[in-house]
Tab-separated table of C-alpha atoms and ligand atoms in Angstrom:
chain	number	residue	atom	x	y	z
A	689	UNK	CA	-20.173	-19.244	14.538
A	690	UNK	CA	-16.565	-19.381	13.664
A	691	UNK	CA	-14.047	-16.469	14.402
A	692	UNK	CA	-13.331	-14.264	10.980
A	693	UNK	CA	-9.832	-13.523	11.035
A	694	UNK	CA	-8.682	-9.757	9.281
A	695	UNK	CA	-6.211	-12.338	7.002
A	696	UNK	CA	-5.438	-15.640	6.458
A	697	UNK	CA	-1.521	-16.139	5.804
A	698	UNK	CA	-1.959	-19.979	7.063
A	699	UNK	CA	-4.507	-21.134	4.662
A	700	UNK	CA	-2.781	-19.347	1.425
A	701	UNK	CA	0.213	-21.149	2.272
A	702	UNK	CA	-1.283	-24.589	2.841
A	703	UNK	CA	-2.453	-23.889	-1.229
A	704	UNK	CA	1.420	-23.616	-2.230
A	705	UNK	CA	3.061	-25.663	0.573
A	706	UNK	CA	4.627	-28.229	-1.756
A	707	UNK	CA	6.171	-26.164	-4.313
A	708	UNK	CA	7.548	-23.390	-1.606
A	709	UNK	CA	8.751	-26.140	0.843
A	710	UNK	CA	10.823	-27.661	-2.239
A	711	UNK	CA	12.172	-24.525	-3.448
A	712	UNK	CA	13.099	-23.239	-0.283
A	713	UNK	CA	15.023	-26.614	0.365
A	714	UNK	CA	17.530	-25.943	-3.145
A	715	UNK	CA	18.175	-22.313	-1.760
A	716	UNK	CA	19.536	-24.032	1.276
A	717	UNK	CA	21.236	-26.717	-0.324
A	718	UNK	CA	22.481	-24.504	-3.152
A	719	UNK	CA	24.224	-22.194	-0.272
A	720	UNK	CA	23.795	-19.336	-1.990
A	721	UNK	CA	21.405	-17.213	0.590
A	722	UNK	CA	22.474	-13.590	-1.031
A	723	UNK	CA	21.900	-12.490	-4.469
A	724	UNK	CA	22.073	-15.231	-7.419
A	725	UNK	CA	19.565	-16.126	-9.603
A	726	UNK	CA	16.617	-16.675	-7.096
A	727	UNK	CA	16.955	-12.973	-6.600
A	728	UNK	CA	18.045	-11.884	-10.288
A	729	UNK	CA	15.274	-13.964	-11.890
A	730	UNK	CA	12.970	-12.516	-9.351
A	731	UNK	CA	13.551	-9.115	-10.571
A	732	UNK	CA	13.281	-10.025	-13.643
A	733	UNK	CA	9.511	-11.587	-13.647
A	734	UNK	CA	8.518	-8.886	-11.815
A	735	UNK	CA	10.026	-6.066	-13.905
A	736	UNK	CA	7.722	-7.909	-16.729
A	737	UNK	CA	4.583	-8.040	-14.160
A	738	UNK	CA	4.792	-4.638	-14.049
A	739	UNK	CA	6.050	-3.422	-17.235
A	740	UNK	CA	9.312	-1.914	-16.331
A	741	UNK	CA	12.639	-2.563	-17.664
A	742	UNK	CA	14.084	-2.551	-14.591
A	743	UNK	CA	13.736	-3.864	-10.785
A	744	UNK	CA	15.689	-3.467	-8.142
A	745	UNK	CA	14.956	-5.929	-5.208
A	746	UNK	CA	15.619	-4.511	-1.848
A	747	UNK	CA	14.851	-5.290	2.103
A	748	UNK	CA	11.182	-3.798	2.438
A	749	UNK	CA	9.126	-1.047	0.670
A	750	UNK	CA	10.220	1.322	3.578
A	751	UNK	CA	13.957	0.586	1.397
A	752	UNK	CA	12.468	1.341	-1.623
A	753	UNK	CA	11.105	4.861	-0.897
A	754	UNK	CA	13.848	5.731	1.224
A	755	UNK	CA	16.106	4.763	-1.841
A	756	UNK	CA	13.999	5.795	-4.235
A	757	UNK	CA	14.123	9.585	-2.796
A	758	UNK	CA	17.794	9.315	-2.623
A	759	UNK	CA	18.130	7.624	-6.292
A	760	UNK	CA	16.872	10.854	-7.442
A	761	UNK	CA	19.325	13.183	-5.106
A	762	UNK	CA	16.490	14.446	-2.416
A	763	UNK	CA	17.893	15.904	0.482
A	764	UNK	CA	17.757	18.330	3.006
A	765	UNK	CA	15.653	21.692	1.753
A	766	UNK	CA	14.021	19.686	-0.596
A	767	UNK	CA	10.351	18.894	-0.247
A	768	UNK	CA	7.881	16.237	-1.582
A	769	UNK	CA	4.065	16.106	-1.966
A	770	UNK	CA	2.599	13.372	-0.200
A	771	UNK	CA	-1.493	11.847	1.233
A	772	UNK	CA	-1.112	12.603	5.591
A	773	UNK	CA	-3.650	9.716	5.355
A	774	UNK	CA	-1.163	6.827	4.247
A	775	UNK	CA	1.124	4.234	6.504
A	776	UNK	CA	3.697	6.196	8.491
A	777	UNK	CA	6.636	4.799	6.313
A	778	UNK	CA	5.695	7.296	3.166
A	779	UNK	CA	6.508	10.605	4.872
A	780	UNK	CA	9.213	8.835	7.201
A	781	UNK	CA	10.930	7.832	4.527
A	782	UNK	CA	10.957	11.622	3.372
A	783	UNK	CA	12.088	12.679	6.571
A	784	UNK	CA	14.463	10.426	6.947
A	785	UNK	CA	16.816	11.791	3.900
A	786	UNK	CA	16.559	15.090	5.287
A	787	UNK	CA	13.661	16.548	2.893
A	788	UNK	CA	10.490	17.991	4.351
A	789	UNK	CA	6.802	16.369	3.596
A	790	UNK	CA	4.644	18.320	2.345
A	791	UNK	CA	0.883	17.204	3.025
A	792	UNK	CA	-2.001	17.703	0.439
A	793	UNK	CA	-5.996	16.186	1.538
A	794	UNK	CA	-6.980	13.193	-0.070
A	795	UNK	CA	-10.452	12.714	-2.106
A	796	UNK	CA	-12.689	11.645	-0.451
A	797	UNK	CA	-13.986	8.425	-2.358
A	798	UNK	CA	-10.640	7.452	-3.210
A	799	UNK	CA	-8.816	7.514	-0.266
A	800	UNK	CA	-5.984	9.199	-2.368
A	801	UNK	CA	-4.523	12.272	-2.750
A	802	UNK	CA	-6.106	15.325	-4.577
A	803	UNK	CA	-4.345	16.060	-7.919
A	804	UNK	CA	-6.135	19.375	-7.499
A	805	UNK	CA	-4.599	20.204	-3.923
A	806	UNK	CA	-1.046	19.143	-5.342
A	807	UNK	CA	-1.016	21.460	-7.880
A	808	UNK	CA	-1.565	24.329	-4.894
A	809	UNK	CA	1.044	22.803	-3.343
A	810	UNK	CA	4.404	23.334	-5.758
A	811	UNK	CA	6.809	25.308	-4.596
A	812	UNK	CA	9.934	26.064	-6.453
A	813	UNK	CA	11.600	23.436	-3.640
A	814	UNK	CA	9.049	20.411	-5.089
A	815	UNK	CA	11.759	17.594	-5.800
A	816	UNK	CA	9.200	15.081	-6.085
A	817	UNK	CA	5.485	13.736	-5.680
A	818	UNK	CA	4.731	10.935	-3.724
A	819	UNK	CA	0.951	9.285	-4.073
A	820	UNK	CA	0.220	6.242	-2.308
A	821	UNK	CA	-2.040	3.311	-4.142
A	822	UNK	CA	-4.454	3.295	-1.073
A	823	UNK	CA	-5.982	-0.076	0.321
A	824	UNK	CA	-5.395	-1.371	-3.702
A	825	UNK	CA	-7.275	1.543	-5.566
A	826	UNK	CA	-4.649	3.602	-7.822
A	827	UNK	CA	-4.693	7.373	-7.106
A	828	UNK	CA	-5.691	9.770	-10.554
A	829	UNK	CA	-2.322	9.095	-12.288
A	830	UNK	CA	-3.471	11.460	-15.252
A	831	UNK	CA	-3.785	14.248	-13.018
A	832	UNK	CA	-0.638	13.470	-11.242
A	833	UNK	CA	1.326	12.946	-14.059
A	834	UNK	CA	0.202	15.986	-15.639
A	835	UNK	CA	1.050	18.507	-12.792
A	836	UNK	CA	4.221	16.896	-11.754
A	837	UNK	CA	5.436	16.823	-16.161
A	838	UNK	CA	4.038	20.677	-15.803
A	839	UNK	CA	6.404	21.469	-13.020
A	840	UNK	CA	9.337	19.228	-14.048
A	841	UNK	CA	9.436	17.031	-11.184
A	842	UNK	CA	9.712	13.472	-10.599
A	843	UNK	CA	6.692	10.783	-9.818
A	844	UNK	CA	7.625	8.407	-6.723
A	845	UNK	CA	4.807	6.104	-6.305
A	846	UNK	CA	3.773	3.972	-3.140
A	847	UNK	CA	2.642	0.573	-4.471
A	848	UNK	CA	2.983	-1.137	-1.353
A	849	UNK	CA	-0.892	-1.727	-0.998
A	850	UNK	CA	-1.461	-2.209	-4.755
A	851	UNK	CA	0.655	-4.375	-6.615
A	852	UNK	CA	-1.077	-5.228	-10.007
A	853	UNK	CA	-3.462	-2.311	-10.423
A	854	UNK	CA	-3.713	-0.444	-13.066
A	855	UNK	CA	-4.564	3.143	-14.152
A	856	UNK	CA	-5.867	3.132	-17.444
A	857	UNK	CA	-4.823	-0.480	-18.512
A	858	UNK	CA	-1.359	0.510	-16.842
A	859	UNK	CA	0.268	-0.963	-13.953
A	860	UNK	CA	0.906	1.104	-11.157
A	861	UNK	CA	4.713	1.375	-10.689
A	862	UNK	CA	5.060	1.928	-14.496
A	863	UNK	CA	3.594	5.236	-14.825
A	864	UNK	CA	5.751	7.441	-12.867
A	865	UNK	CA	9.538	7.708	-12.396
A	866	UNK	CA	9.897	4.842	-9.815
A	867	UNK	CA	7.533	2.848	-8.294
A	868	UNK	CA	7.787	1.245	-4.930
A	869	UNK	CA	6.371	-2.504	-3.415
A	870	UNK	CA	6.380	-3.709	-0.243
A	871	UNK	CA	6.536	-7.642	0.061
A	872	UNK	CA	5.316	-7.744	3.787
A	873	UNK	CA	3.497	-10.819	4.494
A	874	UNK	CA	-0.096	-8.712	4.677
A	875	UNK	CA	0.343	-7.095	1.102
A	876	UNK	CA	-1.072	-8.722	-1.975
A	877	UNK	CA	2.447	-10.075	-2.456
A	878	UNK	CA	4.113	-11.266	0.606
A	879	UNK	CA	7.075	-13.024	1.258
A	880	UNK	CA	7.560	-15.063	4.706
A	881	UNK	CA	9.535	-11.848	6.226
A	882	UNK	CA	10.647	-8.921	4.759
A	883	UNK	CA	11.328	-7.955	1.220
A	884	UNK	CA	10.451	-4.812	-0.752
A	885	UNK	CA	11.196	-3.478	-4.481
A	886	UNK	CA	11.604	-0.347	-6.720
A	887	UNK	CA	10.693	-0.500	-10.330
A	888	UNK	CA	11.287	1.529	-13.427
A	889	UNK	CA	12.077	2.538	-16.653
A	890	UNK	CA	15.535	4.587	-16.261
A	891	UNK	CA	18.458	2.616	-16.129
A	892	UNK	CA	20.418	5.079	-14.533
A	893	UNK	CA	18.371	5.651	-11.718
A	894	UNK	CA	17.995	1.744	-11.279
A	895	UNK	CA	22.060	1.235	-11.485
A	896	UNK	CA	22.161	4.059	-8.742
A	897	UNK	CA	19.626	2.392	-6.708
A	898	UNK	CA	21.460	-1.003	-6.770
A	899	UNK	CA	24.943	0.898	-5.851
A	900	UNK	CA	22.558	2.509	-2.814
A	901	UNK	CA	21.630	-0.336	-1.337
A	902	UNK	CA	24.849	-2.010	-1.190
A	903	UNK	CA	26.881	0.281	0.893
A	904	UNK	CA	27.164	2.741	-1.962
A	905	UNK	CA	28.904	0.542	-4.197
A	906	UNK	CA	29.243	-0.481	-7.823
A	907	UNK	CA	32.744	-2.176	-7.318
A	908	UNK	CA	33.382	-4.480	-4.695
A	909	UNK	CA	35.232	-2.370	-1.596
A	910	UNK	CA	34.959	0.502	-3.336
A	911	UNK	CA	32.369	3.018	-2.092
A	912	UNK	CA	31.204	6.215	-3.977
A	913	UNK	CA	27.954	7.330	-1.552
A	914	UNK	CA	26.695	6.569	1.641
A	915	UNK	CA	24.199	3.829	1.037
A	916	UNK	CA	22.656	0.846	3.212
A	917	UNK	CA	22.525	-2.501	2.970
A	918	UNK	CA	19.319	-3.513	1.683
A	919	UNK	CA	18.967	-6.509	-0.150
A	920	UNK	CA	16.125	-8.910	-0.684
A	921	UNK	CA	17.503	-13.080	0.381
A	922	UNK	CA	17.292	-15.425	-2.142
A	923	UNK	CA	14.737	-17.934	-0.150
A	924	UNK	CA	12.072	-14.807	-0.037
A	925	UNK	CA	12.770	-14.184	-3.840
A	926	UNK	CA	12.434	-18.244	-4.340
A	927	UNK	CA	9.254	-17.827	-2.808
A	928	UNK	CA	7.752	-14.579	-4.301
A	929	UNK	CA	8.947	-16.005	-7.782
A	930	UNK	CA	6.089	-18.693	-6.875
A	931	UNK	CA	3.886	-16.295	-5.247
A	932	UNK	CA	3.869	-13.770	-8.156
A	933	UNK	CA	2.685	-17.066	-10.491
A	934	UNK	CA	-0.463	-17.012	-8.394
A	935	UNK	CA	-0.853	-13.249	-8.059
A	936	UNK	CA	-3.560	-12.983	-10.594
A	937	UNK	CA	-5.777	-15.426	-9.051
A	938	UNK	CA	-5.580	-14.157	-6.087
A	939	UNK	CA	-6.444	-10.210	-7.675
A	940	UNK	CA	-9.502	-11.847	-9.042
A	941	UNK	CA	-10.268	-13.674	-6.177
A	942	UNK	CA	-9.739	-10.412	-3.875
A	943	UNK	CA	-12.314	-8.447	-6.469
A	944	UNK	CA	-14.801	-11.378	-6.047
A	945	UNK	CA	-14.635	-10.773	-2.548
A	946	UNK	CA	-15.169	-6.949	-2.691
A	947	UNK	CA	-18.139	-7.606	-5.335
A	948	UNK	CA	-19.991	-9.810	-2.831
A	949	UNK	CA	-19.629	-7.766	0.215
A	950	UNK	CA	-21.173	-4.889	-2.115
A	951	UNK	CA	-23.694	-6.735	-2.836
A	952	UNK	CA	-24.308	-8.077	0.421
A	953	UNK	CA	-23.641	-4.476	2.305
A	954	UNK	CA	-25.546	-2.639	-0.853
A	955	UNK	CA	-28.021	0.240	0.817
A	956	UNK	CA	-27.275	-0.332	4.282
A	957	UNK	CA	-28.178	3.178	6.355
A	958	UNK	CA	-24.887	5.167	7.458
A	959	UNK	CA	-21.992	2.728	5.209
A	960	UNK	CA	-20.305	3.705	2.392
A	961	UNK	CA	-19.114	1.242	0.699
A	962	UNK	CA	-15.613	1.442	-1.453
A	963	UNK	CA	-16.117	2.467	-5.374
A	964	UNK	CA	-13.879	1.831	-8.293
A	965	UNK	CA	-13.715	3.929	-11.179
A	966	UNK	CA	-13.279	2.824	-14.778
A	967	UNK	CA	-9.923	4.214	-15.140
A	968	UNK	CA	-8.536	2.787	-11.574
A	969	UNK	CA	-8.713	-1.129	-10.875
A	970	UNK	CA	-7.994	-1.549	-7.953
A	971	UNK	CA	-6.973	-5.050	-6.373
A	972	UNK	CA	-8.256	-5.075	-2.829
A	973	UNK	CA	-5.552	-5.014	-0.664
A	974	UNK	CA	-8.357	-3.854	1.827
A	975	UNK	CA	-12.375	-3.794	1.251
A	976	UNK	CA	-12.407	-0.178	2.868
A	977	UNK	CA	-15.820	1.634	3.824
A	978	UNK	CA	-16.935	4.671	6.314
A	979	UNK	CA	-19.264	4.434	8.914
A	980	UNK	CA	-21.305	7.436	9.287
A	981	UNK	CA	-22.426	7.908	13.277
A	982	UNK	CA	-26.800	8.282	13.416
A	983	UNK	CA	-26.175	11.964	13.331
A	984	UNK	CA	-24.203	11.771	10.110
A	985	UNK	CA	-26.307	9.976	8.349
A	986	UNK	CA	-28.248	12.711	7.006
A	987	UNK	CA	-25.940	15.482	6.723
A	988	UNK	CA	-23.025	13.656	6.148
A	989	UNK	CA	-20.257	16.646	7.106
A	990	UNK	CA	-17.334	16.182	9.738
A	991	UNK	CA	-17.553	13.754	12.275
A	992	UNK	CA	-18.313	15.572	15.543
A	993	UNK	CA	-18.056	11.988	17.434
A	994	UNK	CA	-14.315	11.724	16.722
A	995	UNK	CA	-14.521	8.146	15.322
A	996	UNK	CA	-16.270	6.697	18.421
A	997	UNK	CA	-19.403	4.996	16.694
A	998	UNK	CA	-16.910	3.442	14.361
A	999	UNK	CA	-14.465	2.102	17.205
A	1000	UNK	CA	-17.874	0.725	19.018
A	1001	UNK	CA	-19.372	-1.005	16.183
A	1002	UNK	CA	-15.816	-2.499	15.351
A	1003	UNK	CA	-15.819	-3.676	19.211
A	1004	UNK	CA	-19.372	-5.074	18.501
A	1005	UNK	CA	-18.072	-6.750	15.299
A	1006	UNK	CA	-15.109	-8.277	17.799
A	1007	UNK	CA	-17.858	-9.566	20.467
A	1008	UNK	CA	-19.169	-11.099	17.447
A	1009	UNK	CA	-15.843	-12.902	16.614
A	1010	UNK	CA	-15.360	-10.536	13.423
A	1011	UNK	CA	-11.710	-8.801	13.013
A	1012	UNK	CA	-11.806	-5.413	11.299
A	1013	UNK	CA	-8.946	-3.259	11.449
A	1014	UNK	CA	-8.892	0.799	11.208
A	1015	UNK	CA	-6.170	2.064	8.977
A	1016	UNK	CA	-5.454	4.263	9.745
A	1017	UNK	CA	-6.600	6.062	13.116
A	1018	UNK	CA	-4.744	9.218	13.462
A	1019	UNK	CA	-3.211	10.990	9.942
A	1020	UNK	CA	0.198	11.775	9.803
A	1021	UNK	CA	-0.682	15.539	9.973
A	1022	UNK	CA	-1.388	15.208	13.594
A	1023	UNK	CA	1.143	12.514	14.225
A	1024	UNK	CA	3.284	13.097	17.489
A	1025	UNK	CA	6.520	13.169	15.153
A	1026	UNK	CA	5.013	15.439	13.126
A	1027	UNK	CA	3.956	18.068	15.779
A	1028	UNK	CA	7.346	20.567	14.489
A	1029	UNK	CA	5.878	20.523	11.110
A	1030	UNK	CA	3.156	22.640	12.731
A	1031	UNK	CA	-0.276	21.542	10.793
A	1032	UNK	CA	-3.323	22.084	13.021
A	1033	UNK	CA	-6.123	20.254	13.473
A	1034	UNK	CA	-8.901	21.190	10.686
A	1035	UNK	CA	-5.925	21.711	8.162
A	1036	UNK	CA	-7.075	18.218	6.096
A	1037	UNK	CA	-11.016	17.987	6.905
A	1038	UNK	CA	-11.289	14.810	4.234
A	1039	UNK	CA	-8.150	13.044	5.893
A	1040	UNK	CA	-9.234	13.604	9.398
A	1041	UNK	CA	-12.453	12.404	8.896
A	1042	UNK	CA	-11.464	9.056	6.730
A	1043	UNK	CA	-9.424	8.282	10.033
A	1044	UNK	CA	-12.715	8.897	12.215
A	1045	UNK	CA	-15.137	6.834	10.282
A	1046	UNK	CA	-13.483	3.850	8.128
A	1047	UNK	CA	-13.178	0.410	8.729
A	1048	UNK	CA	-11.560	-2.376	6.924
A	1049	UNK	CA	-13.687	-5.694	6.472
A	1050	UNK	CA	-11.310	-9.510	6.861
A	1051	UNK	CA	-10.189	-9.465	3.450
A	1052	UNK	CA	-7.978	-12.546	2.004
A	1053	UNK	CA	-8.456	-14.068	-1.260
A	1054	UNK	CA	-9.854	-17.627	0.812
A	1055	UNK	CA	-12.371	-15.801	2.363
A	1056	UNK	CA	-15.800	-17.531	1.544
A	1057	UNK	CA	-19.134	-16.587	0.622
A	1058	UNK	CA	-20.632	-17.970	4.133
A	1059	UNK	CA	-17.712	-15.960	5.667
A	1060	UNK	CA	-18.334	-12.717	3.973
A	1061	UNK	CA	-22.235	-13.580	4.925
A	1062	UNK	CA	-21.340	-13.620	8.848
A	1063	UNK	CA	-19.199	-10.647	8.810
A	1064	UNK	CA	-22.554	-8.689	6.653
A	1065	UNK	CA	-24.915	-10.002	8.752
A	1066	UNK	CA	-23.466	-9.286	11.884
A	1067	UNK	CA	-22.459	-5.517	10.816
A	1068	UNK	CA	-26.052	-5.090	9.829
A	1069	UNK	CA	-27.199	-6.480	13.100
A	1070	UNK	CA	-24.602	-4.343	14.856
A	1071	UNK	CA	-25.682	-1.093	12.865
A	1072	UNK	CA	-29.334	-1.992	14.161
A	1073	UNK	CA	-30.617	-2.785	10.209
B	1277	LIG	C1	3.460	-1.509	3.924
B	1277	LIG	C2	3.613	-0.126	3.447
B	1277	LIG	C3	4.867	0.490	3.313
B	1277	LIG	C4	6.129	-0.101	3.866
B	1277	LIG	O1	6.445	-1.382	3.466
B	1277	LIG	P1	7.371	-2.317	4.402
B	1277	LIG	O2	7.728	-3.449	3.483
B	1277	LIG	O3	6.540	-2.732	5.553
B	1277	LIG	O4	8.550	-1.524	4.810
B	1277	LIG	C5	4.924	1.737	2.743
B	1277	LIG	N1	3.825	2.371	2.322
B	1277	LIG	C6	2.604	1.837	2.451
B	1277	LIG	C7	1.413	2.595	1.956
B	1277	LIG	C8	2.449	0.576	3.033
B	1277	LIG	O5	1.222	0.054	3.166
């Protein structure tokens, strides 16, 4: 049997070598390697992708929140409402402009945060929300929407896992002040290095984004804020202008995937397999499900075993020559860099447990049916079914 790799970068680009070897060629024969059209035109498709007016390409999606939060004048005292069970780089980027995360439990089918728990969780220093688009699936933008409008603050949302999905027929990104992409190689988008992107509607908070990101600057050597420099380099936007021509395809080919390992994994004892509601479509950045331990399996609350049936069945699946990854092992609650915030553990049950019992199948839109059929059959053998 062959190996089952978590992704397959090498084989996506093999589809698309021509076209991105040729267009990376003019950027270096043009000599223009910073901003320019590759990068304006860029911006431009993928404002329309998403249904913005505006984007503003930057260096990475960790750029784009940290910008993003700034764009809208959080600092220090401030705080914003935020998943613990997320990629590091959506509370960092908090912390990093001096505001304080504030952590709300996720639900527990979606992965995403609890419009229920944020609404508990306003305080007259709210300056923003902050759900994340988990694994592809979009969090309960109604219910977001509607608390954050009811309390008069702004909607920053994490679309680095979830470029294309929508929330009731909208794209995530559109629906609340800004929303921000990551372009790393693993998302549904990549470039070949680092890129990122904020999108939205407001063109002044777009202008003030762009002057952020280059050194604080609308006017060439004249500086108005202490910005960064963040910009996205025209051979990644040459190539994510081709990239985003294929992005549907690969969405639909990403949901095929997820339909047949449901299929395949349908009533096997102890998994839970990812769900999709009518309102959310997600597009599969990661096929996502829990393993319950034995003991679980009948009264499925808290995971006394502290994730150790997952990590050996994922061991198993790796003697087997099957990669599956955990994202995300340990939420940010109980992160070492978050020890001064002073949560405890117990303090998000539903997080805690997510990071104790899921496990994320090879996804990539190449994956084949005789693949997908190797990595069931050798969970079910590992699971003892
Ligand atoms: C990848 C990711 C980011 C950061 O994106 P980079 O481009 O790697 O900086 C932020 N949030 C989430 C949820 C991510 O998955």
């Amino acid at each position: 049997m062959s190996k089952i790799p978590p992704l397959d970068l090498v084989q996506q680009y093999q589809t698309i070598e021509a076209e991105v070897r040729s267009a990376v060629l003019e950027v270096l024969a043009s000599g223009r390697y910073i901003g320019g059209t590759q990068v304006t035109d860029f911006e431009q498709q993928f404002a329309s992708y998403v249904g913005v007016s505006d984007c503003v390409a930057c260096n990475s999606g960790t750029d784009a929140l940290y910008i993003a939060l700034l764009a809208l004048g959080i600092g220090p005292g401030d705080e914003v409402i935020t998943p613990p069970f997320t990629f590091i780089a959506t509370a960092e980027t908090i912390s990093a402009v001096g505001a304080t995360p504030v952590f709300v439990d996720i639900e527990a089918t979606s992965f995403n945060l609890d419009p229920a728990q944020v609404a508990a969780a306003v305080t007259p220093r709210t300056r923003a929300i902050m759900p994340v688009h988990l694994f592809g699936r979009p969090a309960d933008m109604t219910r977001v929407m509607e608390v954050a409008n009811q309390h008069h603050v702004p909607v920053i949302e994490d679309c680095a896992q979830a470029v294309g999905a929508t929330w009731s027929g909208q794209r995530v990104g559109s629906i609340g002040q800004v929303g921000c992409f990551s372009f790393y190689p693993t998302k549904n988008l990549g470039a070949c290095g680092d890129g990122g992107a904020l999108t939205t509607n407001d063109a002044a908070i777009a202008a003030k984004s762009r002057m952020l990101l280059n050194h604080g600057s609308r006017k060439r050597y004249y500086h108005e804020a202490i910005g960064i420099n963040s910009r996205l380099d025209a051979i990644q936007a040459a190539i994510l202008k081709i990239k985003l021509s294929y992005l549907e395809t690969w969405n639909a080919q990403r949901r095929a995937v997820s339909e047949r390992y449901s299929r395949l994994l349908a009533q096997v004892p102890g998994v839970v397999l990812p769900q999709e509601i009518s309102e959310g479509k997600s597009v599969w950045n990661q096929y996502t499900l829990r393993l319950l331990a034995p003991a679980e399996t009948a009264v499925s609350d808290g995971d006394v075993q502290g994730g150790q049936f997952r990590d050996r069945v994922r061991s198993q699946l790796q003697a087997n020559g099957i990669s599956s990854t955990v994202y995300y092992p340990l939420p940010l609650h109980l992160q070492p860099v978050y020890q001064d915030l002073g949560y405890q553990p117990g303090r998000f049950p539903v997080s805690e447990q997510a990071c104790h019992q899921v496990l994320s199948l090879p996804m990539f839109p190449e994956l084949s049916p005789e693949q997908q059929e190797q990595v069931a059959y050798a969970l079910k053998d590992c699971l003892g079914t």
